[in-house]
Tab-separated table of C-alpha atoms in Angstrom:
chain	number	residue	atom	x	y	z
A	1	UNK	CA	-1.797	-9.253	1.035
A	2	UNK	CA	-2.360	-5.745	-0.300
A	3	UNK	CA	-4.137	-4.715	2.924
A	4	UNK	CA	-1.214	-6.088	4.965
A	5	UNK	CA	1.266	-4.003	2.935
A	6	UNK	CA	-0.849	-0.908	3.430
A	7	UNK	CA	-0.649	-1.133	7.221
A	8	UNK	CA	2.974	-2.276	7.139
A	9	UNK	CA	4.181	0.967	5.528
A	10	UNK	CA	1.862	3.317	7.369
A	11	UNK	CA	4.326	4.033	10.251
A	12	UNK	CA	6.995	5.080	7.734
A	13	UNK	CA	4.465	7.395	6.117
A	14	UNK	CA	3.718	8.973	9.475
A	15	UNK	CA	7.445	9.580	10.054
A	16	UNK	CA	7.750	11.322	6.690
A	17	UNK	CA	4.731	13.512	7.425
A	18	UNK	CA	6.200	14.406	10.830
A	19	UNK	CA	9.509	15.465	9.261
A	20	UNK	CA	7.665	17.584	6.723
A	21	UNK	CA	5.718	19.300	9.489
A	22	UNK	CA	8.969	20.131	11.306
A	23	UNK	CA	10.419	21.727	8.191
A	24	UNK	CA	7.430	24.084	8.020
A	25	UNK	CA	8.148	25.642	11.442
A	26	UNK	CA	9.310	29.278	11.008
A	27	UNK	CA	13.055	29.589	11.381
A	28	UNK	CA	12.630	32.727	13.476
A	29	UNK	CA	11.404	30.778	16.495
A	30	UNK	CA	14.212	28.235	16.530
A	31	UNK	CA	16.059	28.704	19.855
A	32	UNK	CA	19.495	28.673	18.221
A	33	UNK	CA	18.458	31.597	16.028
A	34	UNK	CA	17.951	33.680	19.164
A	35	UNK	CA	21.693	34.111	19.576
A	36	UNK	CA	23.022	37.349	18.156
A	37	UNK	CA	26.786	37.834	18.371
A	38	UNK	CA	28.532	41.098	17.600
A	39	UNK	CA	31.602	40.984	15.411
A	40	UNK	CA	33.552	44.182	16.077
A	41	UNK	CA	34.876	46.071	13.058
A	42	UNK	CA	38.301	47.671	12.964
A	43	UNK	CA	36.830	51.081	13.836
A	44	UNK	CA	38.433	52.749	16.840
A	45	UNK	CA	37.283	55.770	18.824
A	46	UNK	CA	39.302	58.963	18.219
A	47	UNK	CA	42.354	59.349	20.443
A	48	UNK	CA	40.843	62.345	22.214
A	49	UNK	CA	38.003	60.149	23.466
A	50	UNK	CA	37.568	60.606	27.218
A	51	UNK	CA	34.799	59.993	29.674
A	52	UNK	CA	34.218	59.449	33.306
A	53	UNK	CA	31.827	58.805	36.142
A	54	UNK	CA	32.923	57.520	39.516
A	55	UNK	CA	31.103	54.526	40.968
A	56	UNK	CA	29.519	56.582	43.778
A	57	UNK	CA	29.023	59.900	42.025
A	58	UNK	CA	27.243	58.411	39.033
A	59	UNK	CA	24.332	57.446	41.274
A	60	UNK	CA	24.173	60.913	42.847
A	61	UNK	CA	24.069	59.562	46.387
A	62	UNK	CA	21.385	56.904	45.868
A	63	UNK	CA	21.329	53.654	47.826
A	64	UNK	CA	22.658	51.149	45.297
A	65	UNK	CA	22.748	48.071	47.530
A	66	UNK	CA	20.121	46.392	45.355
A	67	UNK	CA	21.350	47.801	42.045
A	68	UNK	CA	22.754	45.367	39.494
A	69	UNK	CA	25.497	47.743	38.430
A	70	UNK	CA	26.210	51.011	40.185
A	71	UNK	CA	27.776	52.979	37.338
A	72	UNK	CA	26.050	54.736	34.483
A	73	UNK	CA	27.101	52.616	31.506
A	74	UNK	CA	26.969	53.251	27.758
A	75	UNK	CA	25.746	50.248	25.783
A	76	UNK	CA	28.790	50.078	23.535
A	77	UNK	CA	31.627	47.673	22.706
A	78	UNK	CA	34.931	48.113	24.555
A	79	UNK	CA	36.200	50.348	21.760
A	80	UNK	CA	33.601	52.945	22.904
A	81	UNK	CA	32.520	53.479	19.308
A	82	UNK	CA	29.718	51.941	17.296
A	83	UNK	CA	28.782	52.000	13.624
A	84	UNK	CA	25.363	52.902	12.242
A	85	UNK	CA	23.692	53.094	8.857
A	86	UNK	CA	20.931	55.339	10.225
A	87	UNK	CA	20.833	59.075	9.655
A	88	UNK	CA	19.749	59.563	13.278
A	89	UNK	CA	20.583	56.489	15.358
A	90	UNK	CA	19.222	55.736	18.810
A	91	UNK	CA	21.667	55.721	21.738
A	92	UNK	CA	21.250	53.371	24.702
A	93	UNK	CA	22.537	53.942	28.236
A	94	UNK	CA	22.124	51.966	31.450
A	95	UNK	CA	21.195	54.227	34.376
A	96	UNK	CA	21.272	52.669	37.859
A	97	UNK	CA	19.117	53.669	40.804
A	98	UNK	CA	19.838	57.360	41.234
A	99	UNK	CA	18.721	60.448	43.091
A	100	UNK	CA	19.240	62.497	39.940
A	101	UNK	CA	15.952	63.479	38.347
A	102	UNK	CA	17.428	64.716	35.085
A	103	UNK	CA	20.451	64.352	32.835
A	104	UNK	CA	21.880	66.407	29.981
A	105	UNK	CA	22.403	64.649	26.661
A	106	UNK	CA	24.535	66.282	23.978
A	107	UNK	CA	25.840	65.343	20.520
A	108	UNK	CA	28.731	66.974	18.679
A	109	UNK	CA	30.953	66.278	15.708
A	110	UNK	CA	34.625	65.373	15.979
A	111	UNK	CA	35.626	69.026	15.816
A	112	UNK	CA	33.460	69.822	18.830
A	113	UNK	CA	30.628	71.548	16.989
A	114	UNK	CA	27.370	71.038	18.873
A	115	UNK	CA	24.644	69.258	16.907
A	116	UNK	CA	21.994	68.600	19.541
A	117	UNK	CA	21.295	68.694	23.248
A	118	UNK	CA	18.329	68.092	25.532
A	119	UNK	CA	17.393	67.476	29.154
A	120	UNK	CA	16.210	63.952	29.916
A	121	UNK	CA	13.883	62.977	32.747
A	122	UNK	CA	15.179	59.991	34.707
A	123	UNK	CA	13.392	57.243	36.612
A	124	UNK	CA	14.452	56.247	40.122
A	125	UNK	CA	14.375	52.618	39.044
A	126	UNK	CA	17.415	51.187	37.238
A	127	UNK	CA	17.004	50.464	33.555
A	128	UNK	CA	18.250	50.968	29.998
A	129	UNK	CA	17.102	54.250	28.481
A	130	UNK	CA	16.867	54.896	24.753
A	131	UNK	CA	17.736	58.352	23.458
A	132	UNK	CA	16.317	59.065	20.016
A	133	UNK	CA	17.597	61.865	17.823
A	134	UNK	CA	14.640	63.880	16.457
A	135	UNK	CA	14.108	64.713	12.795
A	136	UNK	CA	15.164	68.297	13.522
A	137	UNK	CA	18.751	67.109	13.994
A	138	UNK	CA	20.853	67.159	10.841
A	139	UNK	CA	21.525	63.695	9.443
A	140	UNK	CA	24.886	62.265	10.425
A	141	UNK	CA	27.367	62.369	7.571
A	142	UNK	CA	28.740	59.106	6.219
A	143	UNK	CA	32.334	58.453	7.232
A	144	UNK	CA	32.416	61.019	10.045
A	145	UNK	CA	32.705	60.526	13.807
A	146	UNK	CA	30.296	62.022	16.336
A	147	UNK	CA	30.602	62.061	20.102
A	148	UNK	CA	27.648	61.944	22.459
A	149	UNK	CA	27.704	62.546	26.189
A	150	UNK	CA	25.324	62.117	29.101
A	151	UNK	CA	25.811	64.261	32.203
A	152	UNK	CA	24.007	63.389	35.418
A	153	UNK	CA	22.450	66.453	37.061
A	154	UNK	CA	22.729	65.551	40.738
A	155	UNK	CA	21.663	68.928	42.135
A	156	UNK	CA	19.268	71.630	41.010
A	157	UNK	CA	21.668	72.681	38.284
A	158	UNK	CA	24.625	71.400	36.310
A	159	UNK	CA	27.916	71.455	38.220
A	160	UNK	CA	31.506	71.426	36.894
A	161	UNK	CA	32.144	68.097	38.620
A	162	UNK	CA	28.879	66.442	37.556
A	163	UNK	CA	29.520	62.771	36.607
A	164	UNK	CA	29.279	61.957	32.937
A	165	UNK	CA	29.916	59.332	30.293
A	166	UNK	CA	30.438	59.525	26.553
A	167	UNK	CA	30.561	57.391	23.433
A	168	UNK	CA	31.192	57.649	19.720
A	169	UNK	CA	29.174	57.063	16.552
A	170	UNK	CA	30.375	56.605	13.006
A	171	UNK	CA	27.889	56.403	10.167
A	172	UNK	CA	28.660	54.057	7.277
A	173	UNK	CA	26.923	53.347	4.000
A	174	UNK	CA	23.920	51.059	4.121
A	175	UNK	CA	23.896	47.735	2.296
A	176	UNK	CA	21.195	47.243	-0.296
A	177	UNK	CA	20.264	43.792	0.963
A	178	UNK	CA	19.265	45.061	4.422
A	179	UNK	CA	15.552	44.854	5.183
A	180	UNK	CA	14.195	47.672	7.346
A	181	UNK	CA	11.574	45.467	8.995
A	182	UNK	CA	12.690	44.699	12.587
A	183	UNK	CA	13.384	40.975	12.966
A	184	UNK	CA	15.854	38.880	14.928
A	185	UNK	CA	17.401	37.865	11.615
A	186	UNK	CA	18.024	41.525	10.730
A	187	UNK	CA	19.572	42.191	14.153
A	188	UNK	CA	21.809	39.148	13.714
A	189	UNK	CA	22.912	40.251	10.248
A	190	UNK	CA	23.684	43.784	11.466
A	191	UNK	CA	25.653	42.478	14.450
A	192	UNK	CA	27.630	40.144	12.189
A	193	UNK	CA	28.466	43.139	9.974
A	194	UNK	CA	29.619	45.169	12.988
A	195	UNK	CA	26.723	47.651	12.812
A	196	UNK	CA	26.246	48.085	16.554
A	197	UNK	CA	23.683	50.856	17.049
A	198	UNK	CA	21.164	49.504	14.547
A	199	UNK	CA	21.419	45.924	15.769
A	200	UNK	CA	20.708	47.071	19.330
A	201	UNK	CA	17.865	49.365	18.233
A	202	UNK	CA	16.251	46.557	16.225
A	203	UNK	CA	16.181	44.246	19.237
A	204	UNK	CA	14.938	47.041	21.510
A	205	UNK	CA	11.989	47.609	19.185
A	206	UNK	CA	11.236	43.893	19.161
A	207	UNK	CA	11.431	43.776	22.969
A	208	UNK	CA	8.728	46.440	23.198
A	209	UNK	CA	6.474	44.785	20.621
A	210	UNK	CA	7.023	41.219	21.836
A	211	UNK	CA	7.914	41.441	25.550
A	212	UNK	CA	7.156	37.757	26.144
A	213	UNK	CA	9.032	36.389	23.141
A	214	UNK	CA	11.882	34.216	24.509
A	215	UNK	CA	13.814	34.382	21.223
A	216	UNK	CA	13.889	38.176	21.315
A	217	UNK	CA	14.917	38.176	24.965
A	218	UNK	CA	17.711	35.672	24.332
A	219	UNK	CA	18.934	37.650	21.322
A	220	UNK	CA	19.131	40.875	23.363
A	221	UNK	CA	21.058	39.141	26.141
A	222	UNK	CA	23.452	37.413	23.742
A	223	UNK	CA	24.242	40.673	21.957
A	224	UNK	CA	25.120	42.445	25.211
A	225	UNK	CA	27.131	39.501	26.506
A	226	UNK	CA	29.133	39.388	23.281
A	227	UNK	CA	30.537	42.839	24.185
A	228	UNK	CA	31.088	42.057	27.885
A	229	UNK	CA	27.932	43.756	29.147
A	230	UNK	CA	26.671	40.652	30.950
A	231	UNK	CA	25.990	42.615	34.149
A	232	UNK	CA	23.138	44.496	32.487
A	233	UNK	CA	22.044	41.907	29.902
A	234	UNK	CA	18.814	41.227	31.790
A	235	UNK	CA	18.029	44.817	32.787
A	236	UNK	CA	14.638	46.017	31.446
A	237	UNK	CA	14.132	48.938	29.108
A	238	UNK	CA	13.127	52.024	31.074
A	239	UNK	CA	11.381	53.906	28.255
């Protein structure tokens, strides 16, 4: 009888072992954890915030028939401002197929004082470019607004009517419980707190390190779609 009881309960034992094995799977690879949704804070861009780039001019005469989106587009929420806890955050911009070989990037404070500028080399292929502020740039001050701009150089030199876009940054105090190691969980936490620039930068770093990770890819797409940037959610990083 004892032997019969042993085999009678064995299937239940296997079920228990199977459930235990499921609980040991890392949470980071669960598909539902790949969704990162941005919760916008109350921050608004300053009233003097302006920007522009016509649909045709922003491509500098390139054939955009196969381009996903024809306009140069800042990766920002509709408010055109994003928060950061970083001293020198990275800025992301979608650049479509273009005949422009270079662009001028500039950063200034709310009073118009120039903090940094540089010439960027552009690829002919459409993609999202990341613009990193070097250590030589003074750290952004907490609680202050900064405006960045990107001007497309369509000819041999900068013209008064060169197409351009702009966006805003506001640095806020960092939370002690934030881990600096790039993970999808960190990106999700930052996005939930309304920290746009750092959430995007975290996922961009993960995309470079783990280009074939479906969770990272899904997280990147979900973050962009949560701010109505679905048209470029699947565009690759260009640098």
